[in-house]
Amino acid sequence: MADVSKEKIYRFVVSFHVNLLNDPRFEKIELPQDKVRKNTKNDRINDLLGVQLSRLEQVLSEQGIVVYNRTIQGTYLDAENIIEIKITEDNITEQSDLNERKSKSKLKVRSIVPSLPFTQETVSRLASESLSKLFVDLMGVIRNKKIMSEILGIEPTEDENELFKSFFVQYYDLWLPTDERRKELLNKFQEKSILVLNRYSNKHN
């Protein structure tokens, strides 16, 4: 930790190979009784990862390292016997806020993600389903793939899959937006739609 400063705030992520979730050694690890909730496999995995994360947090705390955003996650690494630890500077919060963040009352963010690939796949599926419904609704209003192509700023196409791919990339944030972001993206689509529709209207007048 030679490059880590006690005067800065950090994010901490520890990653292990996701295949270890099916390793029988998981069942043999003893957990403190106060950390055990239920006997289901998923609960045990979450309890175990929580304990491991707490131990790593303790090491950082003993070194005087300020970390208020920490994660333990299962992902695909080069080998199953690798543990990857990343400590990066937290630039979201102003460093001048360091003293406040050292306060015990400051909210800490703690994430336990047993399988990052599964989580990402689930999020992607939910986003796709949500945006697909919105896209279908918008196509029901536009009713012209060439016009939709222009609204999306792509080469004219009759391929609805290509149109959806472009819509998905440009308006991905609409699936779970803040009110401000939703308004921003819908206004963007509306403005482009009006511009293109007016152009088509003028051509036929």
PDB file of C-alpha atoms in Angstrom:
ATOM      1  CA  MET A   1       0.000   0.000   0.000  1.00  0.00           C
ATOM      2  CA  ALA A   2       2.966   2.266  -0.581  1.00  0.00           C
ATOM      3  CA  ASP A   3       1.067   4.458  -3.066  1.00  0.00           C
ATOM      4  CA  VAL A   4      -2.049   4.812  -0.913  1.00  0.00           C
ATOM      5  CA  SER A   5      -2.376   8.091   0.979  1.00  0.00           C
ATOM      6  CA  LYS A   6      -4.194   8.466   4.284  1.00  0.00           C
ATOM      7  CA  GLU A   7      -5.201  11.940   3.123  1.00  0.00           C
ATOM      8  CA  LYS A   8      -7.372  10.645   0.288  1.00  0.00           C
ATOM      9  CA  ILE A   9     -10.605   8.694  -0.072  1.00  0.00           C
ATOM     10  CA  TYR A  10     -10.694   5.360  -1.894  1.00  0.00           C
ATOM     11  CA  ARG A  11     -12.962   2.772  -3.482  1.00  0.00           C
ATOM     12  CA  PHE A  12     -12.164  -0.848  -2.806  1.00  0.00           C
ATOM     13  CA  VAL A  13     -13.077  -3.840  -5.008  1.00  0.00           C
ATOM     14  CA  VAL A  14     -12.008  -7.428  -4.388  1.00  0.00           C
ATOM     15  CA  SER A  15     -12.731  -9.980  -7.128  1.00  0.00           C
ATOM     16  CA  PHE A  16     -12.579 -13.771  -7.076  1.00  0.00           C
ATOM     17  CA  HIS A  17     -13.237 -16.318  -9.812  1.00  0.00           C
ATOM     18  CA  VAL A  18     -16.970 -16.913 -10.117  1.00  0.00           C
ATOM     19  CA  ASN A  19     -16.410 -20.674 -10.565  1.00  0.00           C
ATOM     20  CA  LEU A  20     -15.456 -20.857  -6.889  1.00  0.00           C
ATOM     21  CA  LEU A  21     -19.126 -20.451  -6.008  1.00  0.00           C
ATOM     22  CA  ASN A  22     -19.478 -24.146  -6.871  1.00  0.00           C
ATOM     23  CA  ASP A  23     -16.318 -25.209  -5.053  1.00  0.00           C
ATOM     24  CA  PRO A  24     -17.142 -27.750  -2.278  1.00  0.00           C
ATOM     25  CA  ARG A  25     -14.633 -25.990  -0.025  1.00  0.00           C
ATOM     26  CA  PHE A  26     -17.237 -23.276   0.469  1.00  0.00           C
ATOM     27  CA  GLU A  27     -19.240 -25.713   2.569  1.00  0.00           C
ATOM     28  CA  LYS A  28     -16.298 -26.425   4.872  1.00  0.00           C
ATOM     29  CA  ILE A  29     -15.524 -22.847   5.869  1.00  0.00           C
ATOM     30  CA  GLU A  30     -16.663 -22.081   9.399  1.00  0.00           C
ATOM     31  CA  LEU A  31     -18.562 -18.840   9.900  1.00  0.00           C
ATOM     32  CA  PRO A  32     -19.030 -16.889  13.144  1.00  0.00           C
ATOM     33  CA  GLN A  33     -22.424 -17.839  14.591  1.00  0.00           C
ATOM     34  CA  ASP A  34     -23.607 -14.230  14.643  1.00  0.00           C
ATOM     35  CA  LYS A  35     -22.980 -14.031  10.881  1.00  0.00           C
ATOM     36  CA  VAL A  36     -25.034 -17.088   9.954  1.00  0.00           C
ATOM     37  CA  ARG A  37     -28.600 -16.360   8.811  1.00  0.00           C
ATOM     38  CA  LYS A  38     -30.048 -19.426   7.073  1.00  0.00           C
ATOM     39  CA  ASN A  39     -28.813 -22.717   5.709  1.00  0.00           C
ATOM     40  CA  THR A  40     -29.549 -22.115   2.024  1.00  0.00           C
ATOM     41  CA  LYS A  41     -26.571 -22.102  -0.303  1.00  0.00           C
ATOM     42  CA  ASN A  42     -27.166 -18.533  -1.478  1.00  0.00           C
ATOM     43  CA  ASP A  43     -27.434 -17.233   2.085  1.00  0.00           C
ATOM     44  CA  ARG A  44     -24.263 -19.048   3.086  1.00  0.00           C
ATOM     45  CA  ILE A  45     -22.386 -17.610   0.100  1.00  0.00           C
ATOM     46  CA  ASN A  46     -23.537 -14.086   0.954  1.00  0.00           C
ATOM     47  CA  ASP A  47     -22.639 -14.577   4.620  1.00  0.00           C
ATOM     48  CA  LEU A  48     -19.187 -15.889   3.732  1.00  0.00           C
ATOM     49  CA  LEU A  49     -18.459 -13.086   1.277  1.00  0.00           C
ATOM     50  CA  GLY A  50     -19.674 -10.557   3.816  1.00  0.00           C
ATOM     51  CA  VAL A  51     -17.271 -11.934   6.434  1.00  0.00           C
ATOM     52  CA  GLN A  52     -14.351 -11.877   3.992  1.00  0.00           C
ATOM     53  CA  LEU A  53     -15.153  -8.308   2.981  1.00  0.00           C
ATOM     54  CA  SER A  54     -15.316  -7.265   6.641  1.00  0.00           C
ATOM     55  CA  ARG A  55     -11.874  -8.757   7.274  1.00  0.00           C
ATOM     56  CA  LEU A  56     -10.393  -6.856   4.357  1.00  0.00           C
ATOM     57  CA  GLU A  57     -12.105  -3.671   5.531  1.00  0.00           C
ATOM     58  CA  GLN A  58     -10.498  -4.172   8.924  1.00  0.00           C
ATOM     59  CA  VAL A  59      -7.039  -4.399   7.349  1.00  0.00           C
ATOM     60  CA  LEU A  60      -7.597  -1.113   5.514  1.00  0.00           C
ATOM     61  CA  SER A  61      -8.950   0.530   8.644  1.00  0.00           C
ATOM     62  CA  GLU A  62      -5.890  -0.537  10.630  1.00  0.00           C
ATOM     63  CA  GLN A  63      -3.745   1.151   7.977  1.00  0.00           C
ATOM     64  CA  GLY A  64      -5.767   4.359   8.307  1.00  0.00           C
ATOM     65  CA  ILE A  65      -7.131   4.077   4.760  1.00  0.00           C
ATOM     66  CA  VAL A  66     -10.492   5.819   4.268  1.00  0.00           C
ATOM     67  CA  VAL A  67     -12.823   3.626   2.180  1.00  0.00           C
ATOM     68  CA  TYR A  68     -16.575   4.230   2.125  1.00  0.00           C
ATOM     69  CA  ASN A  69     -17.394   2.358  -1.078  1.00  0.00           C
ATOM     70  CA  ARG A  70     -16.386  -1.307  -1.096  1.00  0.00           C
ATOM     71  CA  THR A  71     -17.364  -4.337  -3.123  1.00  0.00           C
ATOM     72  CA  ILE A  72     -16.671  -8.057  -3.241  1.00  0.00           C
ATOM     73  CA  GLN A  73     -17.629  -9.775  -6.491  1.00  0.00           C
ATOM     74  CA  GLY A  74     -17.358 -13.024  -8.387  1.00  0.00           C
ATOM     75  CA  THR A  75     -16.232 -12.602 -11.977  1.00  0.00           C
ATOM     76  CA  TYR A  76     -14.109 -14.293 -14.637  1.00  0.00           C
ATOM     77  CA  LEU A  77     -10.388 -13.984 -13.897  1.00  0.00           C
ATOM     78  CA  ASP A  78      -7.422 -15.601 -15.649  1.00  0.00           C
ATOM     79  CA  ALA A  79      -7.340 -18.449 -13.127  1.00  0.00           C
ATOM     80  CA  GLU A  80      -9.457 -19.730 -10.253  1.00  0.00           C
ATOM     81  CA  ASN A  81      -6.661 -19.300  -7.711  1.00  0.00           C
ATOM     82  CA  ILE A  82      -6.410 -15.547  -8.316  1.00  0.00           C
ATOM     83  CA  ILE A  83      -7.799 -12.896  -5.997  1.00  0.00           C
ATOM     84  CA  GLU A  84      -7.793  -9.429  -7.530  1.00  0.00           C
ATOM     85  CA  ILE A  85      -7.822  -6.386  -5.271  1.00  0.00           C
ATOM     86  CA  LYS A  86      -8.265  -2.877  -6.639  1.00  0.00           C
ATOM     87  CA  ILE A  87      -8.032   0.285  -4.588  1.00  0.00           C
ATOM     88  CA  THR A  88      -8.802   3.396  -6.607  1.00  0.00           C
ATOM     89  CA  GLU A  89      -9.168   7.008  -5.604  1.00  0.00           C
ATOM     90  CA  ASP A  90     -12.766   8.071  -5.046  1.00  0.00           C
ATOM     91  CA  ASN A  91     -13.069  11.167  -7.211  1.00  0.00           C
ATOM     92  CA  ILE A  92     -16.842  11.434  -6.900  1.00  0.00           C
ATOM     93  CA  THR A  93     -16.587  13.035  -3.495  1.00  0.00           C
ATOM     94  CA  GLU A  94     -14.518  16.166  -3.066  1.00  0.00           C
ATOM     95  CA  GLN A  95     -11.346  15.475  -1.142  1.00  0.00           C
ATOM     96  CA  SER A  96     -12.098  18.525   0.994  1.00  0.00           C
ATOM     97  CA  ASP A  97     -14.931  16.428   2.397  1.00  0.00           C
ATOM     98  CA  LEU A  98     -12.430  13.973   3.878  1.00  0.00           C
ATOM     99  CA  ASN A  99     -13.010  14.944   7.500  1.00  0.00           C
ATOM    100  CA  GLU A 100     -16.759  14.563   7.114  1.00  0.00           C
ATOM    101  CA  ARG A 101     -16.364  11.174   5.466  1.00  0.00           C
ATOM    102  CA  LYS A 102     -14.271   9.992   8.392  1.00  0.00           C
ATOM    103  CA  SER A 103     -17.275  10.622  10.594  1.00  0.00           C
ATOM    104  CA  LYS A 104     -18.885   7.432  11.909  1.00  0.00           C
ATOM    105  CA  SER A 105     -22.286   8.777  10.885  1.00  0.00           C
ATOM    106  CA  LYS A 106     -21.319   8.980   7.219  1.00  0.00           C
ATOM    107  CA  LEU A 107     -23.193   6.510   5.004  1.00  0.00           C
ATOM    108  CA  LYS A 108     -21.070   3.618   3.767  1.00  0.00           C
ATOM    109  CA  VAL A 109     -21.748   1.745   0.534  1.00  0.00           C
ATOM    110  CA  ARG A 110     -21.150  -2.007   0.782  1.00  0.00           C
ATOM    111  CA  SER A 111     -21.851  -4.333  -2.148  1.00  0.00           C
ATOM    112  CA  ILE A 112     -21.783  -8.132  -2.215  1.00  0.00           C
ATOM    113  CA  VAL A 113     -22.114  -9.490  -5.762  1.00  0.00           C
ATOM    114  CA  PRO A 114     -21.595 -13.280  -5.812  1.00  0.00           C
ATOM    115  CA  SER A 115     -21.804 -13.480  -9.611  1.00  0.00           C
ATOM    116  CA  LEU A 116     -21.122 -10.296 -11.555  1.00  0.00           C
ATOM    117  CA  PRO A 117     -21.721 -11.997 -14.961  1.00  0.00           C
ATOM    118  CA  PHE A 118     -25.162 -13.201 -13.818  1.00  0.00           C
ATOM    119  CA  THR A 119     -26.008  -9.764 -12.436  1.00  0.00           C
ATOM    120  CA  GLN A 120     -24.908  -8.061 -15.647  1.00  0.00           C
ATOM    121  CA  GLU A 121     -26.891 -10.534 -17.737  1.00  0.00           C
ATOM    122  CA  THR A 122     -29.996  -9.956 -15.611  1.00  0.00           C
ATOM    123  CA  VAL A 123     -29.645  -6.182 -15.823  1.00  0.00           C
ATOM    124  CA  SER A 124     -29.115  -6.384 -19.577  1.00  0.00           C
ATOM    125  CA  ARG A 125     -32.212  -8.573 -19.981  1.00  0.00           C
ATOM    126  CA  LEU A 126     -34.387  -6.263 -17.892  1.00  0.00           C
ATOM    127  CA  ALA A 127     -33.091  -3.227 -19.759  1.00  0.00           C
ATOM    128  CA  SER A 128     -33.723  -4.917 -23.096  1.00  0.00           C
ATOM    129  CA  GLU A 129     -37.288  -5.866 -22.135  1.00  0.00           C
ATOM    130  CA  SER A 130     -38.081  -2.373 -20.875  1.00  0.00           C
ATOM    131  CA  LEU A 131     -36.539  -0.564 -23.840  1.00  0.00           C
ATOM    132  CA  SER A 132     -38.080  -3.020 -26.293  1.00  0.00           C
ATOM    133  CA  LYS A 133     -41.552  -2.123 -25.026  1.00  0.00           C
ATOM    134  CA  LEU A 134     -40.774   1.590 -25.280  1.00  0.00           C
ATOM    135  CA  PHE A 135     -39.353   1.132 -28.787  1.00  0.00           C
ATOM    136  CA  VAL A 136     -42.479  -0.738 -29.925  1.00  0.00           C
ATOM    137  CA  ASP A 137     -44.660   2.054 -28.517  1.00  0.00           C
ATOM    138  CA  LEU A 138     -42.625   4.704 -30.344  1.00  0.00           C
ATOM    139  CA  MET A 139     -42.672   2.737 -33.595  1.00  0.00           C
ATOM    140  CA  GLY A 140     -46.436   2.540 -33.210  1.00  0.00           C
ATOM    141  CA  VAL A 141     -46.484   6.332 -33.309  1.00  0.00           C
ATOM    142  CA  ILE A 142     -43.811   6.915 -35.988  1.00  0.00           C
ATOM    143  CA  ARG A 143     -44.959   4.007 -38.208  1.00  0.00           C
ATOM    144  CA  ASN A 144     -42.162   4.537 -40.698  1.00  0.00           C
ATOM    145  CA  LYS A 145     -38.781   2.818 -40.442  1.00  0.00           C
ATOM    146  CA  LYS A 146     -37.075   5.294 -42.744  1.00  0.00           C
ATOM    147  CA  ILE A 147     -38.212   8.177 -40.548  1.00  0.00           C
ATOM    148  CA  MET A 148     -37.116   6.300 -37.427  1.00  0.00           C
ATOM    149  CA  SER A 149     -33.727   5.748 -39.068  1.00  0.00           C
ATOM    150  CA  GLU A 150     -33.322   9.499 -39.517  1.00  0.00           C
ATOM    151  CA  ILE A 151     -34.447  10.213 -35.966  1.00  0.00           C
ATOM    152  CA  LEU A 152     -31.769   7.814 -34.722  1.00  0.00           C
ATOM    153  CA  GLY A 153     -29.193   9.266 -37.107  1.00  0.00           C
ATOM    154  CA  ILE A 154     -28.385   6.022 -38.927  1.00  0.00           C
ATOM    155  CA  GLU A 155     -28.464   4.910 -42.550  1.00  0.00           C
ATOM    156  CA  PRO A 156     -32.042   4.261 -43.730  1.00  0.00           C
ATOM    157  CA  THR A 157     -33.028   0.675 -42.987  1.00  0.00           C
ATOM    158  CA  GLU A 158     -36.128  -1.491 -42.979  1.00  0.00           C
ATOM    159  CA  ASP A 159     -34.496  -3.848 -40.485  1.00  0.00           C
ATOM    160  CA  GLU A 160     -36.315  -3.365 -37.185  1.00  0.00           C
ATOM    161  CA  ASN A 161     -33.548  -5.185 -35.293  1.00  0.00           C
ATOM    162  CA  GLU A 162     -31.002  -2.636 -36.512  1.00  0.00           C
ATOM    163  CA  LEU A 163     -33.305   0.184 -35.496  1.00  0.00           C
ATOM    164  CA  PHE A 164     -33.745  -1.280 -32.028  1.00  0.00           C
ATOM    165  CA  LYS A 165     -29.992  -1.809 -31.593  1.00  0.00           C
ATOM    166  CA  SER A 166     -29.378   1.852 -32.346  1.00  0.00           C
ATOM    167  CA  PHE A 167     -32.231   2.945 -30.084  1.00  0.00           C
ATOM    168  CA  PHE A 168     -30.925   0.679 -27.302  1.00  0.00           C
ATOM    169  CA  VAL A 169     -27.445   2.221 -27.447  1.00  0.00           C
ATOM    170  CA  GLN A 170     -28.616   5.830 -27.633  1.00  0.00           C
ATOM    171  CA  TYR A 171     -31.418   5.614 -25.075  1.00  0.00           C
ATOM    172  CA  TYR A 172     -30.154   2.892 -22.740  1.00  0.00           C
ATOM    173  CA  ASP A 173     -30.463   5.163 -19.707  1.00  0.00           C
ATOM    174  CA  LEU A 174     -34.239   5.293 -20.156  1.00  0.00           C
ATOM    175  CA  TRP A 175     -34.680   1.857 -18.643  1.00  0.00           C
ATOM    176  CA  LEU A 176     -33.837   3.039 -15.118  1.00  0.00           C
ATOM    177  CA  PRO A 177     -33.343   6.818 -15.231  1.00  0.00           C
ATOM    178  CA  THR A 178     -33.470   9.658 -12.780  1.00  0.00           C
ATOM    179  CA  ASP A 179     -36.343  12.058 -13.473  1.00  0.00           C
ATOM    180  CA  GLU A 180     -33.882  14.565 -14.890  1.00  0.00           C
ATOM    181  CA  ARG A 181     -32.194  12.033 -17.185  1.00  0.00           C
ATOM    182  CA  ARG A 182     -35.533  10.671 -18.387  1.00  0.00           C
ATOM    183  CA  LYS A 183     -36.732  14.171 -19.245  1.00  0.00           C
ATOM    184  CA  GLU A 184     -33.455  14.919 -21.037  1.00  0.00           C
ATOM    185  CA  LEU A 185     -33.588  11.792 -23.225  1.00  0.00           C
ATOM    186  CA  LEU A 186     -37.293  12.050 -24.027  1.00  0.00           C
ATOM    187  CA  ASN A 187     -36.835  15.701 -24.987  1.00  0.00           C
ATOM    188  CA  LYS A 188     -33.928  14.677 -27.206  1.00  0.00           C
ATOM    189  CA  PHE A 189     -36.066  12.082 -28.987  1.00  0.00           C
ATOM    190  CA  GLN A 190     -38.992  14.489 -29.280  1.00  0.00           C
ATOM    191  CA  GLU A 191     -36.866  17.278 -30.752  1.00  0.00           C
ATOM    192  CA  LYS A 192     -35.295  14.947 -33.315  1.00  0.00           C
ATOM    193  CA  SER A 193     -38.702  13.516 -34.191  1.00  0.00           C
ATOM    194  CA  ILE A 194     -40.236  16.953 -34.745  1.00  0.00           C
ATOM    195  CA  LEU A 195     -37.272  18.018 -36.884  1.00  0.00           C
ATOM    196  CA  VAL A 196     -37.444  14.928 -39.112  1.00  0.00           C
ATOM    197  CA  LEU A 197     -41.253  14.897 -39.348  1.00  0.00           C
ATOM    198  CA  ASN A 198     -41.318  18.587 -40.305  1.00  0.00           C
ATOM    199  CA  ARG A 199     -38.751  17.878 -43.010  1.00  0.00           C
ATOM    200  CA  TYR A 200     -40.904  15.083 -44.424  1.00  0.00           C
ATOM    201  CA  SER A 201     -44.018  17.237 -44.178  1.00  0.00           C
ATOM    202  CA  ASN A 202     -42.380  20.064 -46.139  1.00  0.00           C
ATOM    203  CA  LYS A 203     -41.307  17.634 -48.861  1.00  0.00           C
ATOM    204  CA  HIS A 204     -44.895  16.614 -49.457  1.00  0.00           C
ATOM    205  CA  ASN A 205     -46.366  20.130 -49.436  1.00  0.00           C
TER     206      ASN A 205
END
